[in-house]
XYZ file of C-alpha atoms in Angstrom:
563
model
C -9.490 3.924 18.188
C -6.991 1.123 19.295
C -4.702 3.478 20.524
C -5.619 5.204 23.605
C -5.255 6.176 26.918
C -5.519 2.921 28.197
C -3.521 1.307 25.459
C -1.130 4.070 26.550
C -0.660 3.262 29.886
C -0.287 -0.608 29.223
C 2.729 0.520 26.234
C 4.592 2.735 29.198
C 5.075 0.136 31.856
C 6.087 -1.800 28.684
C 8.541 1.074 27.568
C 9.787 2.124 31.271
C 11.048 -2.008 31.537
C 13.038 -1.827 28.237
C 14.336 2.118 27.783
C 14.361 3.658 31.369
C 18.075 4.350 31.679
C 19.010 3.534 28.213
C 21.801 5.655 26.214
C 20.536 7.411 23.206
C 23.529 6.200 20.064
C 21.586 7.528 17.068
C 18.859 9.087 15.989
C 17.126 9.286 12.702
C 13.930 10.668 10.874
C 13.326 8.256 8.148
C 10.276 10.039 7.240
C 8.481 13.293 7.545
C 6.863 12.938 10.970
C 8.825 9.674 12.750
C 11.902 9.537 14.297
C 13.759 6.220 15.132
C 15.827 6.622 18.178
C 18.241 3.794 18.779
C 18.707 2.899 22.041
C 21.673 1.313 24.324
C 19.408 -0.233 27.058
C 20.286 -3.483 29.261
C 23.543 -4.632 27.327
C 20.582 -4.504 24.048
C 20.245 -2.287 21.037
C 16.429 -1.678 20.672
C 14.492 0.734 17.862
C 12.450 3.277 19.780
C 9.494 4.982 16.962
C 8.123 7.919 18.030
C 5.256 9.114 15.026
C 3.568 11.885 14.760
C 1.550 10.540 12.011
C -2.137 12.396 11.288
C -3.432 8.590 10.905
C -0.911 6.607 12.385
C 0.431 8.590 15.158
C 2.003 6.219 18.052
C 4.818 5.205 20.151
C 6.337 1.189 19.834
C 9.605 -0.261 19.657
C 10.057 -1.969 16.302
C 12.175 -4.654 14.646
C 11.219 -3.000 11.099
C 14.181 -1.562 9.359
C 13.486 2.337 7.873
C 15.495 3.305 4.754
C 17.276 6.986 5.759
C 17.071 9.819 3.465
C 20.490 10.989 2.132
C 20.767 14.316 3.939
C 18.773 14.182 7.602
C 15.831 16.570 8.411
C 15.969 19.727 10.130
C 14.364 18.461 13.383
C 16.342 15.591 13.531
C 19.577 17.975 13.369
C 17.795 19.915 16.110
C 17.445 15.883 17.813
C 21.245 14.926 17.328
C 22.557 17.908 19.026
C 20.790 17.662 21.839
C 19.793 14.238 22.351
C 22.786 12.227 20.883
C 24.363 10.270 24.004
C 21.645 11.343 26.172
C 20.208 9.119 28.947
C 16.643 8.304 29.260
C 15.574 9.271 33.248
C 12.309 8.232 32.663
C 9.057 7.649 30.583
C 5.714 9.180 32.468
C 2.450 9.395 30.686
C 0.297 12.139 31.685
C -2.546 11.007 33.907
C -4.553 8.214 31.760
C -3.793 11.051 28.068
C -2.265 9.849 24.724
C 1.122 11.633 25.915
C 4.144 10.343 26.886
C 7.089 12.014 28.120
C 10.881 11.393 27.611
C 12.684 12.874 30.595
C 16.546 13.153 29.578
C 19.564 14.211 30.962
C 22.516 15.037 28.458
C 25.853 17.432 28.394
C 25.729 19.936 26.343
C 28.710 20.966 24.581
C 30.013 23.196 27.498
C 30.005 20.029 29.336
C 27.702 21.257 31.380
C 24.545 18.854 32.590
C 21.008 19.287 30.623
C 17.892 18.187 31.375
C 15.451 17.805 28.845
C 12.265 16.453 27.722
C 10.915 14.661 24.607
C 7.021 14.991 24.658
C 5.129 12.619 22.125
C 1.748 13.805 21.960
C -0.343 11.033 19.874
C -3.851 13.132 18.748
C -4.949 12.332 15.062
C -4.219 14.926 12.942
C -2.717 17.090 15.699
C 0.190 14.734 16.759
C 3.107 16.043 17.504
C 6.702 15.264 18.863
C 7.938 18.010 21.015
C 11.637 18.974 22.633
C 11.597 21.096 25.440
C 14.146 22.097 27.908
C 12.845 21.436 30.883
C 14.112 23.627 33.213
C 13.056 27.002 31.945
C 9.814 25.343 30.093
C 10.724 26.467 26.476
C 10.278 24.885 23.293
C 13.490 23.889 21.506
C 11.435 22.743 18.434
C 8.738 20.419 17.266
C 8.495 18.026 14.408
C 5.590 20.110 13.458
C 5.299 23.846 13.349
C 1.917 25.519 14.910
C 1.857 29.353 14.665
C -0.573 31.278 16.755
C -2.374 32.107 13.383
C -3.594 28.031 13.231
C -3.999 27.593 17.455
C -5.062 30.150 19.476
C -4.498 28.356 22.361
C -0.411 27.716 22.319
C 2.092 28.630 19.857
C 4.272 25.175 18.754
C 7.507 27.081 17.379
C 11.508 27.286 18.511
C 11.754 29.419 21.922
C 8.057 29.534 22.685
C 6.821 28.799 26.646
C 5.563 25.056 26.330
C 2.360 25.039 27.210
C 0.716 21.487 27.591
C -2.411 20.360 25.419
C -5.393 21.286 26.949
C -6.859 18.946 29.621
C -10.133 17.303 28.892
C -11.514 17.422 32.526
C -11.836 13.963 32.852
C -11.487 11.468 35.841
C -8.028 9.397 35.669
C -9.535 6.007 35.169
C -6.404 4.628 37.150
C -7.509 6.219 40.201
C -11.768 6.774 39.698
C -13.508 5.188 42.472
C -17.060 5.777 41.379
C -20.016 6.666 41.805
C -21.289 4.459 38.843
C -25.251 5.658 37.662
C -25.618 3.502 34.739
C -27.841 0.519 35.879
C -30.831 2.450 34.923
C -29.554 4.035 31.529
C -29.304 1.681 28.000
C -26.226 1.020 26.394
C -25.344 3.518 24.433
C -26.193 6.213 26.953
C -23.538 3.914 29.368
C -21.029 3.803 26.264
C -21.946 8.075 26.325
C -21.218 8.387 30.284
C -18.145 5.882 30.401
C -16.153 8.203 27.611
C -17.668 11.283 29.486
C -16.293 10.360 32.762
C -13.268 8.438 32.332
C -10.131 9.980 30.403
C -8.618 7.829 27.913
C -11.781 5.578 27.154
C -11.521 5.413 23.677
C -14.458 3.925 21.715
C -13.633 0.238 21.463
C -12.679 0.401 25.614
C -15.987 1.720 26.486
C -17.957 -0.315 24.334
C -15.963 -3.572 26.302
C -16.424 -2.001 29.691
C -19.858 -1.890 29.305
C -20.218 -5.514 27.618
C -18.353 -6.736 30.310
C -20.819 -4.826 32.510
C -23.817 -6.098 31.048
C -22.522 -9.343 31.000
C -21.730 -9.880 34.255
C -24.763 -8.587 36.323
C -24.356 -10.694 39.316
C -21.710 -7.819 39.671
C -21.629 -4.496 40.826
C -20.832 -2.220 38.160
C -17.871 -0.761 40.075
C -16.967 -4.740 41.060
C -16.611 -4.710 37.066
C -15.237 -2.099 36.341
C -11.940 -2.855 39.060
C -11.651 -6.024 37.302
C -11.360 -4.461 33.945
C -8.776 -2.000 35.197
C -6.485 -4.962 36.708
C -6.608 -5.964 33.157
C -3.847 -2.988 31.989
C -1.066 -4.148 35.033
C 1.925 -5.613 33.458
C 1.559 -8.883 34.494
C -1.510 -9.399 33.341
C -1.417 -7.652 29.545
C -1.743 -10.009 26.788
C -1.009 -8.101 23.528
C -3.923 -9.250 20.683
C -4.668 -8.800 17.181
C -8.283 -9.366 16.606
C -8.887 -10.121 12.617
C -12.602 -10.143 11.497
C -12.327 -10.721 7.731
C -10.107 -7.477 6.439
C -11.100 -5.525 9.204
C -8.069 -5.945 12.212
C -7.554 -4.164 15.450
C -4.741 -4.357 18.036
C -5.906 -4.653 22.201
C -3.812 -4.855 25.328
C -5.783 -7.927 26.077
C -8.719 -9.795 24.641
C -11.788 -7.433 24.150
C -14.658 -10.136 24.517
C -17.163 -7.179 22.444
C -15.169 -7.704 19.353
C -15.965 -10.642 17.117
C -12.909 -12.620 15.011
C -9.985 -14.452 15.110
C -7.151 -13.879 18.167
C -3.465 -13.923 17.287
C -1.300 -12.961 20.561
C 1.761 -11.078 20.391
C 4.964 -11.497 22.869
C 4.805 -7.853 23.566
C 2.898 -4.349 22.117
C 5.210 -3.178 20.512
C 5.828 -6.419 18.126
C 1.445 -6.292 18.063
C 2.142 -2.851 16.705
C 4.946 -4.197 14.179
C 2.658 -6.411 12.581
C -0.474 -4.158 12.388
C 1.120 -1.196 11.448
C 4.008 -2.142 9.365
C 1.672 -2.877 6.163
C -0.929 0.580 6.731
C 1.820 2.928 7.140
C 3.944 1.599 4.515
C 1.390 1.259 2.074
C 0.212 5.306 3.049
C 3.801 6.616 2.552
C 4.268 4.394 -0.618
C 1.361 5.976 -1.842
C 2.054 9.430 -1.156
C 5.621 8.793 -2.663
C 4.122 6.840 -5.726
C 1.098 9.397 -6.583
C 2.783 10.728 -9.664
C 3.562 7.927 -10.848
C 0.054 6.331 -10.541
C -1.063 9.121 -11.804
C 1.528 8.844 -14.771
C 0.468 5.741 -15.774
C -3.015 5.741 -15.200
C -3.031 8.554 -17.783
C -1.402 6.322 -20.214
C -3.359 3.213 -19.492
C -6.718 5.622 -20.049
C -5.319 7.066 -23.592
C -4.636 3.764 -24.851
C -8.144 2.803 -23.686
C -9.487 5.508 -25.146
C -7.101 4.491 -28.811
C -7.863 0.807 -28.747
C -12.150 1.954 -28.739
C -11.213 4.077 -31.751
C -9.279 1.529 -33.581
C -11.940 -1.699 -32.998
C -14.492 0.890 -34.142
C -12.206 1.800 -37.816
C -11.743 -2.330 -37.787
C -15.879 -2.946 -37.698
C -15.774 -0.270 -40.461
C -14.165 -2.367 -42.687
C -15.935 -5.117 -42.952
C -17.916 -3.586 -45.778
C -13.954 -3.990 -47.706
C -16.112 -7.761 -49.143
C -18.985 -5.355 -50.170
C -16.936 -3.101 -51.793
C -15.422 -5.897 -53.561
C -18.875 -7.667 -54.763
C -20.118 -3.919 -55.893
C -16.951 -3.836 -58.226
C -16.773 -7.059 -59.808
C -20.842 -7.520 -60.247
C -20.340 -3.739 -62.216
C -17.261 -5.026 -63.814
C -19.531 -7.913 -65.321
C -22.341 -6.028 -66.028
C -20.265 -2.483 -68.072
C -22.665 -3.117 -71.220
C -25.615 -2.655 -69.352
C -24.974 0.674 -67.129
C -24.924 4.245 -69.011
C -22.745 7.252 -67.933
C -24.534 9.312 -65.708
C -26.609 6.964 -63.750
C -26.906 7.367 -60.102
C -28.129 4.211 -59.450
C -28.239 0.343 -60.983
C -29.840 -2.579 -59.703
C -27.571 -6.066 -61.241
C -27.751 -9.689 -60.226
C -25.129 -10.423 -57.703
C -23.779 -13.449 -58.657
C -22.432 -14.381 -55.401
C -25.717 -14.621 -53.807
C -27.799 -16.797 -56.421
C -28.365 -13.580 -58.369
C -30.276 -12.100 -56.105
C -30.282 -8.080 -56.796
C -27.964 -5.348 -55.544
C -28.677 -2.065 -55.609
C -24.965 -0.104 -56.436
C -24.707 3.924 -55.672
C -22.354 5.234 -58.905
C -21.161 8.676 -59.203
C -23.113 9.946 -62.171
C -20.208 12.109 -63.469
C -17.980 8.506 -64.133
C -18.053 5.709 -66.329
C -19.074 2.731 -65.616
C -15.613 1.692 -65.788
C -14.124 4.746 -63.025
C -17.236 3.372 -60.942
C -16.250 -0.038 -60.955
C -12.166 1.049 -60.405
C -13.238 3.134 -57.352
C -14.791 0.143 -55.316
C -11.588 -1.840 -55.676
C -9.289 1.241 -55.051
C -11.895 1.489 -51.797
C -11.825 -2.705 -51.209
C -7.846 -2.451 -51.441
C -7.312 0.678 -49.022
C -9.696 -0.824 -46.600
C -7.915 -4.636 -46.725
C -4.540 -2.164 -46.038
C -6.196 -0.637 -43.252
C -7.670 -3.544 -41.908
C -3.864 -5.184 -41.660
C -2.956 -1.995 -40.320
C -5.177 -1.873 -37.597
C -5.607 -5.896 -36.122
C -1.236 -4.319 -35.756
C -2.162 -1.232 -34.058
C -4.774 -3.343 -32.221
C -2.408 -5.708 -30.698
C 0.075 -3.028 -29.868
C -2.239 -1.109 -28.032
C -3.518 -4.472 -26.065
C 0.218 -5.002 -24.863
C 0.442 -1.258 -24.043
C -2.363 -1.341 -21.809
C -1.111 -4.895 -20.352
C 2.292 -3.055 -19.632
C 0.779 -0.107 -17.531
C -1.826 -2.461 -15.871
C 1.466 -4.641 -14.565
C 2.528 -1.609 -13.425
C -0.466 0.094 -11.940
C -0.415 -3.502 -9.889
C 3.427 -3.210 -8.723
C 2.561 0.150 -7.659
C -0.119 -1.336 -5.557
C 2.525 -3.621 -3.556
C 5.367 -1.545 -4.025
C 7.621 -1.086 -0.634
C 9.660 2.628 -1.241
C 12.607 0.812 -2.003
C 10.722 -0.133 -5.658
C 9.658 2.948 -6.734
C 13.288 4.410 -7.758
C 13.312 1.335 -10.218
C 9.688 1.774 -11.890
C 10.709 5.414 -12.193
C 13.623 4.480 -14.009
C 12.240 2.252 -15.664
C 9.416 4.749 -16.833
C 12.292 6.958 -18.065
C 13.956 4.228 -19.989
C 10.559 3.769 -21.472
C 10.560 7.396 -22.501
C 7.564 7.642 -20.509
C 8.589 10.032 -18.122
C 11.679 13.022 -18.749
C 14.927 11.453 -18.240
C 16.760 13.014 -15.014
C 19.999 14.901 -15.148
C 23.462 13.104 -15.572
C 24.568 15.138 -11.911
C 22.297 13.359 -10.185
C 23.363 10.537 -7.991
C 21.922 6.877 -9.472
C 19.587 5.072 -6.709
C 20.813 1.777 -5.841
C 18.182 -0.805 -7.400
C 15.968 -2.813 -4.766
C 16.435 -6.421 -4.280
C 13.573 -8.887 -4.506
C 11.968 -10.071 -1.679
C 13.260 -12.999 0.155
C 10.894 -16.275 1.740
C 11.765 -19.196 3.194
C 9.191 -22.071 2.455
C 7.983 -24.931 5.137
C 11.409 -27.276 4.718
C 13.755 -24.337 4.160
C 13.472 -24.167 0.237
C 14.272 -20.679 -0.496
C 11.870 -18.755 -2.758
C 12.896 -15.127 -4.316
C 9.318 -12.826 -5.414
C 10.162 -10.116 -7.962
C 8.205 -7.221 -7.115
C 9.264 -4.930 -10.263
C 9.642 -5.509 -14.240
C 13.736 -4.768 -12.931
C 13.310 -7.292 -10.499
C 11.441 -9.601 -12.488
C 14.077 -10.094 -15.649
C 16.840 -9.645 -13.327
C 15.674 -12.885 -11.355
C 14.115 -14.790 -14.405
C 16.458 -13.836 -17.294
C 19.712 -14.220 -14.718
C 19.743 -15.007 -11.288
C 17.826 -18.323 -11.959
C 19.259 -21.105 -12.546
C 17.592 -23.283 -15.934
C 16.764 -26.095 -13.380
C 14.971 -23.855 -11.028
C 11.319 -23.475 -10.821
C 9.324 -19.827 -11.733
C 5.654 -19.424 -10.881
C 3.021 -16.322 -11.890
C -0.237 -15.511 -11.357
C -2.048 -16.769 -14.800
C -3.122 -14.410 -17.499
C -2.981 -11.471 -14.810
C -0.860 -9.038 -13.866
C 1.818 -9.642 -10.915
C 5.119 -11.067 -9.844
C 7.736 -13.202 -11.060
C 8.509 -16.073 -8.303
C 11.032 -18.194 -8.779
C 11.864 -21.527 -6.383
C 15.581 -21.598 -5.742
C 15.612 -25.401 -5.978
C 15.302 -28.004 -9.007
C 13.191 -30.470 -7.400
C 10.849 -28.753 -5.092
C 8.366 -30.480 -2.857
C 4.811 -29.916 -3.860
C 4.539 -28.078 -0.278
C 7.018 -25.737 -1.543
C 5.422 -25.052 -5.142
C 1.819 -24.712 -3.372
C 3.802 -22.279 -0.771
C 5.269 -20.197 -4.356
C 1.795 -20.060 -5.900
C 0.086 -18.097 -2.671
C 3.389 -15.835 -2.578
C 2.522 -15.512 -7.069
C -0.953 -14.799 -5.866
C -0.547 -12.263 -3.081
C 2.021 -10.447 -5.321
C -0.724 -9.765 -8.082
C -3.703 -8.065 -9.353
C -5.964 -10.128 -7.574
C -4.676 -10.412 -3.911
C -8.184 -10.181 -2.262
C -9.252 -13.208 -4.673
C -10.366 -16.214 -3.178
C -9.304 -18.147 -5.720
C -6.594 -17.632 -8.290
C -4.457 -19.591 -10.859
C -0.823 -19.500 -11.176
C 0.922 -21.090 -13.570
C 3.887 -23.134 -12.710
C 7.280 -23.954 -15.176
C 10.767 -24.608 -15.023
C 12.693 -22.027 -15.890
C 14.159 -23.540 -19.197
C 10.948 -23.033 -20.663
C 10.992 -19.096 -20.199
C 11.771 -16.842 -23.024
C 11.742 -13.269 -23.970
C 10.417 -12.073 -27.668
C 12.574 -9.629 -28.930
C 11.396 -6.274 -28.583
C 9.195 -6.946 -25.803
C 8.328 -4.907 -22.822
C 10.144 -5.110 -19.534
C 8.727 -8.151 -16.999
C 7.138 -9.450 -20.019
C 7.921 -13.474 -20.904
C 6.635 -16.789 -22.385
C 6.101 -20.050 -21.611
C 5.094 -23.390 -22.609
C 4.513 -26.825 -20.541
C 3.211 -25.095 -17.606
C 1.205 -26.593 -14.491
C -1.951 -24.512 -13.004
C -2.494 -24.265 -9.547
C -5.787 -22.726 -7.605
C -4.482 -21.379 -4.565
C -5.939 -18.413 -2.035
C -3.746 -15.473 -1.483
C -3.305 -15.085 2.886
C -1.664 -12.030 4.312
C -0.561 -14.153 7.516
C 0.583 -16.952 5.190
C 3.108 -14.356 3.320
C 3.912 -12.970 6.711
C 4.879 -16.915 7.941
C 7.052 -17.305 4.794
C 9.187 -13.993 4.778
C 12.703 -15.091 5.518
């Protein structure tokens, strides 16, 4: 895991430089298990996250903004009343552990001084962000209950004795100074003995160390190993993202074991900005947008299911010309067929009077017989109108949900109030009381192309008309990904340079079905050539005169162009 011990220790010097004796002027809990703590520090306002996340759990300051439910969270009641205008004393980590601790001081509202600590404890699925008072070792609360019933070991609820996470009955790496038996063992067993040994190795750490180790064998192992440690002191952290095709991780420094590309960051906690911001969005979008997935997949699947019925009922009539043929050859041929026949075989004159065997319903006349086929041939050429209709419907149904099973994809949380509105305006989903307070509708999101050219991505169907059918200007140029699903993108300038259009097709082909694509088309129009058919669904346009470009969607491209 990127985020250990080590990592740990690195963040805390970085954390102690910018927070230690910093004024706490808000506090918020934009989500279930983070709190944002704003921070008066050095004549600077900084963003302190503290996340108790089961997959994302850390500790960074961030330049992110986090939308703020309407009515705060329990805990971060519990937060404001004891935290608000506190200052921080200090930040400690425990030995070389994934915990950091918050020592404050604060008045309470005796006026009397309080000293108290916040206690981030970063392990998987058991993070957890704990208050204590400090003094007399209780628990004020935690962002996550454990009763005695779920842990055996300490009880995480309001007034309990804090008792600290078990220790692991390792060797602080910080202050190890050997022995070091692993010149006769391979490397995994030195991998085994390094995360053994040494607290806070996690895997990618060990599997460096011993790289490094193996690497450099005019070395002593503990000659190593001291170098590698040096490698965590302030002045010598370098914060790196390490990208090896989709797969990324974040280091202190560069880890020479890991293959791919090296972006460095200013500082760890912008490294954390950009490789968290996306994962942990995306995983609370999803949680948030799960009924609505679910919602639509549903719909997509009926109509699936509908349009397989209806191209099977269209095959069937194709025998409507058959039908036909039958009537007319037995319409030619009444003198020669008898009541009661169950079968006749007459020239078809269509087909160089070749023979054709007709079926007749022994209890008609010749006459009834021959009336049936065309009542058959005419309610078969009905249904066959009837159906290429339903047919086409049903194609623009399942286009409809597949847009939106794709803006659900790249949704931010600020989009998902509009696509459930717009679900309910559909009639797709129950409409919600009158009482209940409108959300205020997203805004599309904003880029800045190469020579300034500004460049507005729709990331909605409300989004989409709003900035196509309105906010654009007829002169101004609209790109989308071609024949596929995604966003409308519209160039806020009449004569763009071909830089800038290129720049609009990757942001047209991020912001679509096929993001991972290597290469994908996007049509490119002035926006005078737009228009929307009556009756048709939200996001949904057409265009003539268009350009096509090929273009390859990049994350860090989209990153480099967000205003």
């Amino acid at each position: 895991m990127s985020f250990d011990g080590l990592f740990v220790h690195a963040l805390t010097d970085e954390l102690k430089e910018t927070c230690e004796g910093g004024r706490i002027s808000k506090i918020q809990q934009p989500y279930e298990n983070e709190i944002i703590l704003k921070i008066r520090a050095n004549r600077k306002n900084v963003s302190l996250l503290l996340s108790a996340h089961p997959q994302y759990a850390r500790v960074q300051l961030t330049t992110i903004p986090f939308e703020n439910p309407d009515s705060p969270p329990h805990y971060c009641m519990i937060l404001r009343k004891y935290l608000d205008g506190a200052v921080i004393e200090s930040i400690t980590q425990k030995e070389n552990d994934r915990q950091l601790i918050f020592s404050f001081k604060s008045r309470n509202e005796l006026g009397d001084m309080e000293h108290l600590s916040l206690i981030v404890e970063i392990m998987g699925r058991h993070s957890n962000i704990l208050l204590v008072n400090t003094p007399d070792n209780k628990l004020i609360d935690a962002i996550r209950h454990v009763p005695a019933s779920q842990n055996t070991y300490r009880t995480l609820l309001p007034g309990a004795e804090y008792r600290p996470a078990p220790d692991q009955n390792k060797y602080d790496p910080f202050k190890f100074d050997g022995p070091f038996p692993v010149s006769e063992l391979n490397t995994k067993d030195k991998i085994k003995w390094v995360q053994s040994t040494l607290q806070g190795f996690g895997k990618d750490s060990a599997v460096e160390l011993v790289h490094r180790m193996e690497t450099h064998t005019e070395d002593s192992p503990k000659a190593v190993y001291q170098q590698f440690m040096q490698m965590f002191s302030p002045e010598r952290v370098q914060p790196t993202l390490i990208k090896n095709g989709n797969n990324e991780t974040f280091k202190p420094f560069d880890y020479h074991s890991i293959e791919g590309e090296r972006i460095s960051y200013d500082s760890l906690s912008s490294l954390m900005d950009r490789y968290f911001q996306d994962k942990s969005e995306r995983d609370r979008v999803n949680q948030q947008a799960n009924d609505l997935t679910q919602l639509v997949n549903t719909f997509y699947q009926k109509n699936e299911k509908k349009l397989a019925k209806l191209e099977k009922e269209l095959k069937d009539t194709e025998k409507a010309d058959q039908l036909r043929v039958k009537g007319e050859v037995l319409t030619a041929y009444l003198h020669e067929v008898n009541k009661g026949q169950e079968k006749v075989d007459l020239p078809n004159f269509y087909e160089e009077n070749q023979m054709i065997s007709i079926h007749l319903d022994p209890q008609k006349t010749p006459a009834e017989n021959a009336q049936k086929f065309f009542s058959k041939y005419q309610k078969l050429k009905n249904a066959k109108t009837h159906l290429s209709q339903q047919i086409t419907a049903t194609q623009a149904e399942m286009a409809y949900f597949d847009t939106l099973l794709t803006q659900l994809s790249i949704a931010s949380i600020s989009d998902l109030d509009d696509i459930r509105q717009e679900l309910r305006d559909g009639g797709y989903l129950k409409k919600r009381s009158s009482k209940k307070k409108k959300p205020k509708k997203s805004k599309p999101e904003a880029f800045t192309s190469s020579d300034g050219t500004s460049i507005l991505v729709g990331k909605n169907n409300t989004q989409n008309d709003e900035l196509t059918l309105k906010k654009a200007r007829k002169s101004h140029w609209w790109a989308h990904a071609k024949d596929i699903p995604g966003s409308h993108v519209i160039i806020e300038d009449s004569e763009p340079s071909e830089q800038t259009i290129e720049e609009a097709c990757v942001l047209a082909a991020y912001y679509s079905k096929y993001r991972l694509s290597s290469s994908v088309p996007v049509d490119v129009v002035q926006v005078r050539q737009i228009k929307k058919p009556n009756g048709a669904k939200p996001g949904y346009v057409i265009y003539e005169g268009q350009s096509t470009y090929f273009v390859t969607p990049s994350a860090e491209s989209v990153r480099a162009l967000k205003a």
